[in-house]
């Protein structure tokens, strides 16, 4: 007999909040019975994505949800790596891909100049053979991930669907743009659902103005429509931290996107058009490599000096946007301090709170 509806408490720890977090989730044995967006499934997937940043916590979260056949494929965080876990319930395989960690940051900004994000696609090619084994026969498969994990899930789902696989579903959170292909808007990708927060700069990379988008349907949490009172209250109850938005710091996502577009009208200029920063010319791509160095505590002194110098250059609006909510010294010394607006906007925990507090219009 198919299990129709059960409730579970899924617990996990994250470095972001430094506390044990428990989230009640609902599981249905009929989640994949139609192609419509299911908010209970979205919430379950987002909860699993929150736990995925630590392999032990990921296993525990699956166990809390009474999943079986749990397998993990975690790596040592090389630039082109991907860490993920797989588990089964009701003949449905759930593949949860962890978001960015360590050297993977460099891969995120290696856009390339083709019709698909080069860094993400290279990684997808590495893990597709493993994922394909779970997409055989009549078994359903749900791919889910946050940030980089969302980008990989988006491309993986698209590849499997194009290959004729059936019962492929994807729920992504903070998914960057991944392709310029017109087919991304095709109805055949209607089982791919992406949730993006307008203030999250990662979801604007690479720029839409360069022709980039995602496969499937996208639900956008727009700043002007968000009930920030509810969001902040829920975030504090969940994490014990006070949520700081770009609005609180008098910043706007346009500070990021408009400046980025002015600095690079397309992928070629992204790599090749330089601007003077402290007697050296750097491109927008070079700028993001500096941010990656800080996130990885790599060449951090030189990277910190250069980032400080960008405040007196063409890059100033982006730098001021990224460090808003914290002090420049904290951002440099802690690799993107946890209390910066950008970190709050991008956190998987924020997406979980947005699902709980905001009105969602199905695409």
CSV table of C-alpha atoms in Angstrom, one decimal:
chain,number,residue,atom,x,y,z
A,1,UNK,CA,0.0,0.0,0.0
A,2,UNK,CA,1.4,3.4,-1.0
A,3,UNK,CA,2.1,5.7,1.8
A,4,UNK,CA,0.1,8.9,1.1
A,5,UNK,CA,1.1,11.4,3.8
A,6,UNK,CA,3.6,11.3,6.7
A,7,UNK,CA,5.2,14.0,8.8
A,8,UNK,CA,8.8,14.0,10.0
A,9,UNK,CA,11.2,16.2,12.0
A,10,UNK,CA,14.4,16.6,10.1
A,11,UNK,CA,17.4,17.9,12.2
A,12,UNK,CA,20.8,19.1,11.1
A,13,UNK,CA,23.6,21.5,12.0
A,14,UNK,CA,25.1,24.2,9.8
A,15,UNK,CA,28.2,26.3,10.1
A,16,UNK,CA,26.1,29.3,9.2
A,17,UNK,CA,24.0,29.4,12.3
A,18,UNK,CA,26.1,27.2,14.7
A,19,UNK,CA,23.1,25.5,16.2
A,20,UNK,CA,20.9,22.4,15.8
A,21,UNK,CA,18.0,23.1,13.5
A,22,UNK,CA,14.9,21.0,13.4
A,23,UNK,CA,12.4,21.4,10.5
A,24,UNK,CA,9.1,19.6,10.3
A,25,UNK,CA,8.5,18.2,6.7
A,26,UNK,CA,5.7,16.4,5.0
A,27,UNK,CA,6.3,13.3,2.8
A,28,UNK,CA,3.8,12.1,0.2
A,29,UNK,CA,4.0,8.9,-1.7
A,30,UNK,CA,2.3,10.7,-4.6
A,31,UNK,CA,4.6,13.6,-5.0
A,32,UNK,CA,5.4,12.7,-8.6
A,33,UNK,CA,1.9,11.9,-9.7
A,34,UNK,CA,1.6,15.1,-11.7
A,35,UNK,CA,3.9,17.8,-13.1
A,36,UNK,CA,2.6,20.7,-11.0
A,37,UNK,CA,4.8,22.6,-8.6
A,38,UNK,CA,4.4,21.0,-5.1
A,39,UNK,CA,5.3,23.3,-2.2
A,40,UNK,CA,5.5,20.5,0.3
A,41,UNK,CA,8.0,18.7,-1.9
A,42,UNK,CA,9.9,22.0,-2.4
A,43,UNK,CA,10.1,22.4,1.3
A,44,UNK,CA,11.3,18.9,1.8
A,45,UNK,CA,14.0,19.4,-0.9
A,46,UNK,CA,15.1,22.7,0.5
A,47,UNK,CA,15.5,21.1,4.0
A,48,UNK,CA,17.7,18.3,2.5
A,49,UNK,CA,19.7,21.0,0.7
A,50,UNK,CA,20.4,22.8,4.0
A,51,UNK,CA,21.7,19.5,5.5
A,52,UNK,CA,23.8,18.6,2.4
A,53,UNK,CA,26.7,20.9,3.3
A,54,UNK,CA,28.0,18.3,5.7
A,55,UNK,CA,28.1,14.6,4.8
A,56,UNK,CA,27.2,13.3,8.3
A,57,UNK,CA,24.3,15.8,8.6
A,58,UNK,CA,23.1,14.7,5.1
A,59,UNK,CA,22.9,11.1,6.1
A,60,UNK,CA,21.1,11.9,9.4
A,61,UNK,CA,18.6,14.1,7.5
A,62,UNK,CA,17.8,11.2,5.2
A,63,UNK,CA,17.4,8.8,8.2
A,64,UNK,CA,15.1,11.3,9.9
A,65,UNK,CA,12.9,11.2,6.8
A,66,UNK,CA,12.9,7.4,6.8
A,67,UNK,CA,14.7,7.2,3.5
A,68,UNK,CA,16.6,3.9,2.6
A,69,UNK,CA,19.5,2.9,0.3
A,70,UNK,CA,21.5,6.0,1.4
A,71,UNK,CA,24.7,6.5,-0.5
A,72,UNK,CA,27.0,9.5,-0.4
A,73,UNK,CA,29.5,10.7,-3.0
A,74,UNK,CA,31.5,13.4,-1.3
A,75,UNK,CA,34.8,14.7,-2.7
A,76,UNK,CA,37.7,16.8,-1.5
A,77,UNK,CA,36.4,20.0,-3.0
A,78,UNK,CA,38.5,20.4,-6.0
A,79,UNK,CA,37.6,23.1,-8.6
A,80,UNK,CA,35.7,20.7,-10.8
A,81,UNK,CA,34.1,18.5,-8.1
A,82,UNK,CA,30.6,17.8,-6.9
A,83,UNK,CA,29.5,16.2,-3.7
A,84,UNK,CA,26.1,14.6,-3.5
A,85,UNK,CA,24.0,12.0,-1.7
A,86,UNK,CA,21.3,9.6,-3.0
A,87,UNK,CA,18.5,7.9,-1.1
A,88,UNK,CA,15.2,6.1,-1.9
A,89,UNK,CA,11.7,6.2,-0.7
A,90,UNK,CA,8.5,4.9,-2.4
A,91,UNK,CA,10.4,3.9,-5.5
A,92,UNK,CA,11.7,7.5,-5.9
A,93,UNK,CA,15.4,8.3,-5.8
A,94,UNK,CA,16.3,11.6,-4.3
A,95,UNK,CA,19.7,13.1,-5.4
A,96,UNK,CA,20.8,16.0,-3.2
A,97,UNK,CA,23.8,18.0,-4.5
A,98,UNK,CA,25.7,20.1,-2.1
A,99,UNK,CA,26.3,23.8,-2.8
A,100,UNK,CA,29.7,25.4,-3.3
A,101,UNK,CA,32.6,24.5,-1.1
A,102,UNK,CA,36.3,25.4,-1.3
A,103,UNK,CA,37.9,25.4,-4.7
A,104,UNK,CA,34.6,24.9,-6.4
A,105,UNK,CA,34.1,28.7,-6.2
A,106,UNK,CA,36.6,29.1,-9.1
A,107,UNK,CA,34.5,26.7,-11.2
A,108,UNK,CA,31.4,28.8,-10.6
A,109,UNK,CA,32.8,31.9,-12.2
A,110,UNK,CA,34.4,30.0,-15.2
A,111,UNK,CA,31.5,30.9,-17.5
A,112,UNK,CA,33.2,30.2,-20.8
A,113,UNK,CA,32.0,31.7,-24.1
A,114,UNK,CA,29.7,28.9,-25.4
A,115,UNK,CA,26.0,28.3,-25.0
A,116,UNK,CA,26.3,26.5,-21.7
A,117,UNK,CA,28.2,27.6,-18.5
A,118,UNK,CA,31.5,25.9,-19.0
A,119,UNK,CA,32.4,25.2,-15.4
A,120,UNK,CA,29.1,23.6,-14.5
A,121,UNK,CA,28.9,21.6,-17.7
A,122,UNK,CA,32.3,20.1,-17.2
A,123,UNK,CA,31.3,19.0,-13.7
A,124,UNK,CA,28.0,17.6,-15.0
A,125,UNK,CA,29.8,15.5,-17.5
A,126,UNK,CA,31.8,13.9,-14.6
A,127,UNK,CA,28.8,12.9,-12.5
A,128,UNK,CA,26.2,12.2,-15.2
A,129,UNK,CA,27.2,8.5,-15.5
A,130,UNK,CA,26.6,8.0,-11.8
A,131,UNK,CA,23.3,9.9,-11.7
A,132,UNK,CA,22.0,8.1,-14.9
A,133,UNK,CA,22.1,4.7,-13.1
A,134,UNK,CA,19.3,6.0,-10.8
A,135,UNK,CA,17.2,7.2,-13.7
A,136,UNK,CA,16.5,3.8,-15.2
A,137,UNK,CA,13.2,2.0,-15.5
A,138,UNK,CA,10.1,3.3,-13.9
A,139,UNK,CA,11.8,4.7,-10.8
A,140,UNK,CA,11.1,8.4,-10.3
A,141,UNK,CA,14.1,10.6,-9.6
A,142,UNK,CA,14.1,14.0,-7.9
A,143,UNK,CA,17.2,16.1,-8.2
A,144,UNK,CA,17.7,19.0,-5.8
A,145,UNK,CA,20.4,21.4,-4.9
A,146,UNK,CA,21.2,24.9,-3.6
A,147,UNK,CA,23.5,27.4,-5.4
A,148,UNK,CA,26.1,25.5,-7.4
A,149,UNK,CA,24.2,22.3,-6.5
A,150,UNK,CA,21.1,23.9,-8.0
A,151,UNK,CA,23.0,24.7,-11.2
A,152,UNK,CA,24.3,21.1,-11.5
A,153,UNK,CA,20.8,19.7,-10.8
A,154,UNK,CA,19.3,22.0,-13.5
A,155,UNK,CA,21.7,20.8,-16.1
A,156,UNK,CA,21.5,17.2,-15.1
A,157,UNK,CA,17.7,17.2,-15.2
A,158,UNK,CA,17.8,18.8,-18.6
A,159,UNK,CA,20.3,16.3,-20.0
A,160,UNK,CA,18.3,13.3,-18.7
A,161,UNK,CA,15.1,14.7,-20.1
A,162,UNK,CA,16.8,15.3,-23.5
A,163,UNK,CA,18.0,11.7,-23.4
A,164,UNK,CA,14.4,10.5,-23.2
A,165,UNK,CA,14.4,9.5,-19.5
A,166,UNK,CA,11.0,9.6,-17.8
A,167,UNK,CA,9.9,10.7,-14.3
A,168,UNK,CA,12.7,13.3,-14.0
A,169,UNK,CA,12.0,16.1,-11.6
A,170,UNK,CA,14.2,18.9,-10.2
A,171,UNK,CA,13.7,21.4,-7.4
A,172,UNK,CA,16.6,24.0,-7.2
A,173,UNK,CA,17.3,26.9,-4.9
A,174,UNK,CA,19.5,29.9,-5.6
A,175,UNK,CA,20.3,28.4,-9.0
A,176,UNK,CA,22.6,30.5,-11.1
A,177,UNK,CA,21.9,31.0,-14.8
A,178,UNK,CA,23.3,28.1,-16.8
A,179,UNK,CA,22.6,28.3,-20.5
A,180,UNK,CA,21.8,30.6,-23.5
A,181,UNK,CA,20.0,27.9,-25.4
A,182,UNK,CA,16.5,28.8,-26.6
A,183,UNK,CA,15.3,25.3,-25.8
A,184,UNK,CA,15.6,26.1,-22.0
A,185,UNK,CA,12.0,27.5,-22.2
A,186,UNK,CA,10.6,24.4,-23.8
A,187,UNK,CA,7.6,22.7,-22.1
A,188,UNK,CA,9.5,19.4,-22.0
A,189,UNK,CA,11.4,20.8,-19.0
A,190,UNK,CA,8.2,21.6,-17.1
A,191,UNK,CA,9.2,19.2,-14.3
A,192,UNK,CA,12.2,21.5,-13.4
A,193,UNK,CA,11.3,24.1,-10.8
A,194,UNK,CA,13.7,26.8,-9.7
A,195,UNK,CA,13.4,29.1,-6.7
A,196,UNK,CA,15.4,32.3,-6.8
A,197,UNK,CA,15.6,35.3,-4.4
A,198,UNK,CA,15.9,38.6,-6.3
A,199,UNK,CA,18.4,40.0,-3.9
A,200,UNK,CA,20.7,37.0,-4.2
A,201,UNK,CA,23.4,38.1,-6.6
A,202,UNK,CA,24.5,34.5,-7.4
A,203,UNK,CA,21.1,33.9,-9.2
A,204,UNK,CA,22.1,36.8,-11.6
A,205,UNK,CA,25.3,35.1,-12.7
A,206,UNK,CA,26.0,34.9,-15.6
A,207,UNK,CA,23.9,38.0,-16.4
A,208,UNK,CA,20.5,37.6,-18.1
A,209,UNK,CA,21.5,40.5,-20.3
A,210,UNK,CA,24.1,38.1,-21.8
A,211,UNK,CA,21.3,35.8,-22.8
A,212,UNK,CA,21.6,33.4,-19.9
A,213,UNK,CA,18.7,31.6,-18.2
A,214,UNK,CA,17.8,28.3,-16.6
A,215,UNK,CA,16.0,25.2,-17.8
A,216,UNK,CA,12.4,24.9,-16.6
A,217,UNK,CA,10.1,27.2,-14.6
A,218,UNK,CA,11.5,29.8,-12.2
A,219,UNK,CA,9.7,31.2,-9.2
A,220,UNK,CA,11.2,34.6,-8.2
A,221,UNK,CA,10.9,36.0,-4.7
A,222,UNK,CA,10.8,39.7,-5.6
A,223,UNK,CA,12.0,42.3,-3.1
A,224,UNK,CA,9.0,44.5,-3.5
A,225,UNK,CA,6.6,41.6,-2.7
A,226,UNK,CA,8.5,40.2,0.3
A,227,UNK,CA,7.0,40.5,3.7
A,228,UNK,CA,10.4,41.2,5.5
A,229,UNK,CA,8.8,41.3,8.9
A,230,UNK,CA,7.7,37.7,8.6
A,231,UNK,CA,10.9,36.7,6.9
A,232,UNK,CA,13.1,38.2,9.7
A,233,UNK,CA,10.9,36.7,12.4
A,234,UNK,CA,11.0,33.2,10.9
A,235,UNK,CA,14.7,33.4,10.2
A,236,UNK,CA,15.5,34.4,13.7
A,237,UNK,CA,13.3,31.6,15.2
A,238,UNK,CA,15.0,29.0,12.9
A,239,UNK,CA,18.6,30.1,13.2
A,240,UNK,CA,18.9,32.4,16.3
A,241,UNK,CA,20.4,35.1,14.0
A,242,UNK,CA,19.1,38.4,12.9
A,243,UNK,CA,18.5,38.6,9.1
A,244,UNK,CA,20.0,41.6,7.4
A,245,UNK,CA,18.7,42.5,4.0
A,246,UNK,CA,20.2,44.8,1.3
A,247,UNK,CA,17.2,47.1,1.9
A,248,UNK,CA,18.5,47.6,5.5
A,249,UNK,CA,21.8,48.7,4.1
A,250,UNK,CA,20.2,51.0,1.4
A,251,UNK,CA,21.5,48.7,-1.4
A,252,UNK,CA,19.8,47.2,-4.4
A,253,UNK,CA,20.5,44.3,-6.6
A,254,UNK,CA,20.7,46.8,-9.5
A,255,UNK,CA,23.9,48.1,-7.9
A,256,UNK,CA,25.4,44.7,-8.8
A,257,UNK,CA,23.8,43.9,-12.1
A,258,UNK,CA,24.0,47.3,-13.7
A,259,UNK,CA,27.6,47.7,-12.8
A,260,UNK,CA,28.5,44.2,-14.0
A,261,UNK,CA,26.8,44.8,-17.4
A,262,UNK,CA,28.6,48.2,-17.8
A,263,UNK,CA,31.9,46.4,-17.1
A,264,UNK,CA,31.2,43.5,-19.4
A,265,UNK,CA,28.6,43.6,-22.2
A,266,UNK,CA,29.1,39.8,-22.8
A,267,UNK,CA,31.3,36.8,-22.0
A,268,UNK,CA,34.2,38.0,-24.2
A,269,UNK,CA,34.5,41.3,-22.3
A,270,UNK,CA,34.0,39.4,-19.0
A,271,UNK,CA,37.3,37.8,-19.6
A,272,UNK,CA,39.2,40.4,-21.7
A,273,UNK,CA,38.1,43.9,-20.9
A,274,UNK,CA,40.4,45.3,-18.2
A,275,UNK,CA,40.0,48.3,-15.8
A,276,UNK,CA,42.7,50.0,-13.8
A,277,UNK,CA,42.9,49.0,-10.2
A,278,UNK,CA,46.0,50.0,-8.2
A,279,UNK,CA,48.3,50.3,-11.3
A,280,UNK,CA,47.0,47.0,-12.7
A,281,UNK,CA,44.3,46.2,-15.2
A,282,UNK,CA,41.8,43.5,-14.2
A,283,UNK,CA,38.7,42.1,-15.9
A,284,UNK,CA,35.4,41.3,-14.3
A,285,UNK,CA,36.5,37.7,-14.3
A,286,UNK,CA,39.7,38.6,-12.5
A,287,UNK,CA,37.7,40.5,-10.0
A,288,UNK,CA,35.6,37.4,-9.1
A,289,UNK,CA,38.8,35.3,-8.9
A,290,UNK,CA,39.9,37.8,-6.2
A,291,UNK,CA,36.6,37.1,-4.3
A,292,UNK,CA,37.3,33.3,-4.7
A,293,UNK,CA,40.8,33.7,-3.3
A,294,UNK,CA,39.3,35.4,-0.2
A,295,UNK,CA,36.7,32.6,0.2
A,296,UNK,CA,39.5,30.1,0.1
A,297,UNK,CA,42.0,32.0,2.2
A,298,UNK,CA,44.3,31.8,-0.8
A,299,UNK,CA,46.7,34.7,-1.6
A,300,UNK,CA,44.4,36.5,0.9
A,301,UNK,CA,46.8,39.4,1.7
A,302,UNK,CA,47.2,40.3,-1.9
A,303,UNK,CA,43.5,39.7,-2.7
A,304,UNK,CA,42.5,41.8,0.3
A,305,UNK,CA,44.7,44.7,-0.8
A,306,UNK,CA,43.3,44.5,-4.3
A,307,UNK,CA,39.7,44.4,-3.1
A,308,UNK,CA,40.3,47.5,-1.0
A,309,UNK,CA,41.7,49.2,-4.1
A,310,UNK,CA,38.6,48.4,-6.1
A,311,UNK,CA,36.6,50.8,-3.9
A,312,UNK,CA,38.4,53.6,-5.8
A,313,UNK,CA,37.8,52.0,-9.2
A,314,UNK,CA,35.1,51.1,-11.7
A,315,UNK,CA,34.3,48.1,-9.5
A,316,UNK,CA,33.4,50.2,-6.5
A,317,UNK,CA,29.6,49.7,-6.8
A,318,UNK,CA,30.0,45.9,-6.8
A,319,UNK,CA,32.5,45.9,-4.0
A,320,UNK,CA,30.2,48.1,-1.8
A,321,UNK,CA,27.3,45.9,-2.6
A,322,UNK,CA,29.0,42.6,-1.7
A,323,UNK,CA,30.5,43.9,1.6
A,324,UNK,CA,27.3,45.7,2.7
A,325,UNK,CA,26.1,44.7,6.2
A,326,UNK,CA,29.7,44.1,7.5
A,327,UNK,CA,33.0,45.8,7.7
A,328,UNK,CA,35.5,45.5,4.8
A,329,UNK,CA,38.1,44.2,7.2
A,330,UNK,CA,35.7,41.4,8.4
A,331,UNK,CA,34.8,40.5,4.8
A,332,UNK,CA,38.5,40.2,3.9
A,333,UNK,CA,39.6,38.3,7.1
A,334,UNK,CA,36.6,35.9,7.2
A,335,UNK,CA,36.2,35.2,3.5
A,336,UNK,CA,32.7,36.8,3.2
A,337,UNK,CA,31.6,37.3,6.8
A,338,UNK,CA,28.4,35.5,7.7
A,339,UNK,CA,26.7,38.7,8.7
A,340,UNK,CA,27.1,40.4,5.2
A,341,UNK,CA,23.8,41.0,3.3
A,342,UNK,CA,25.1,38.8,0.5
A,343,UNK,CA,25.6,35.8,2.7
A,344,UNK,CA,22.1,36.2,4.2
A,345,UNK,CA,20.5,36.6,0.8
A,346,UNK,CA,22.2,33.5,-0.6
A,347,UNK,CA,21.8,31.1,2.4
A,348,UNK,CA,19.8,28.0,1.9
A,349,UNK,CA,18.2,28.7,5.2
A,350,UNK,CA,16.9,31.9,3.8
A,351,UNK,CA,15.2,30.1,1.0
A,352,UNK,CA,13.6,27.7,3.5
A,353,UNK,CA,12.2,30.7,5.3
A,354,UNK,CA,11.0,32.3,2.1
A,355,UNK,CA,9.1,29.1,1.3
A,356,UNK,CA,7.4,29.4,4.7
A,357,UNK,CA,6.6,33.1,4.7
A,358,UNK,CA,5.9,34.3,1.2
A,359,UNK,CA,3.1,33.9,-1.3
A,360,UNK,CA,4.1,31.8,-4.2
A,361,UNK,CA,2.5,32.0,-7.6
A,362,UNK,CA,3.0,28.8,-9.5
A,363,UNK,CA,4.4,29.5,-13.0
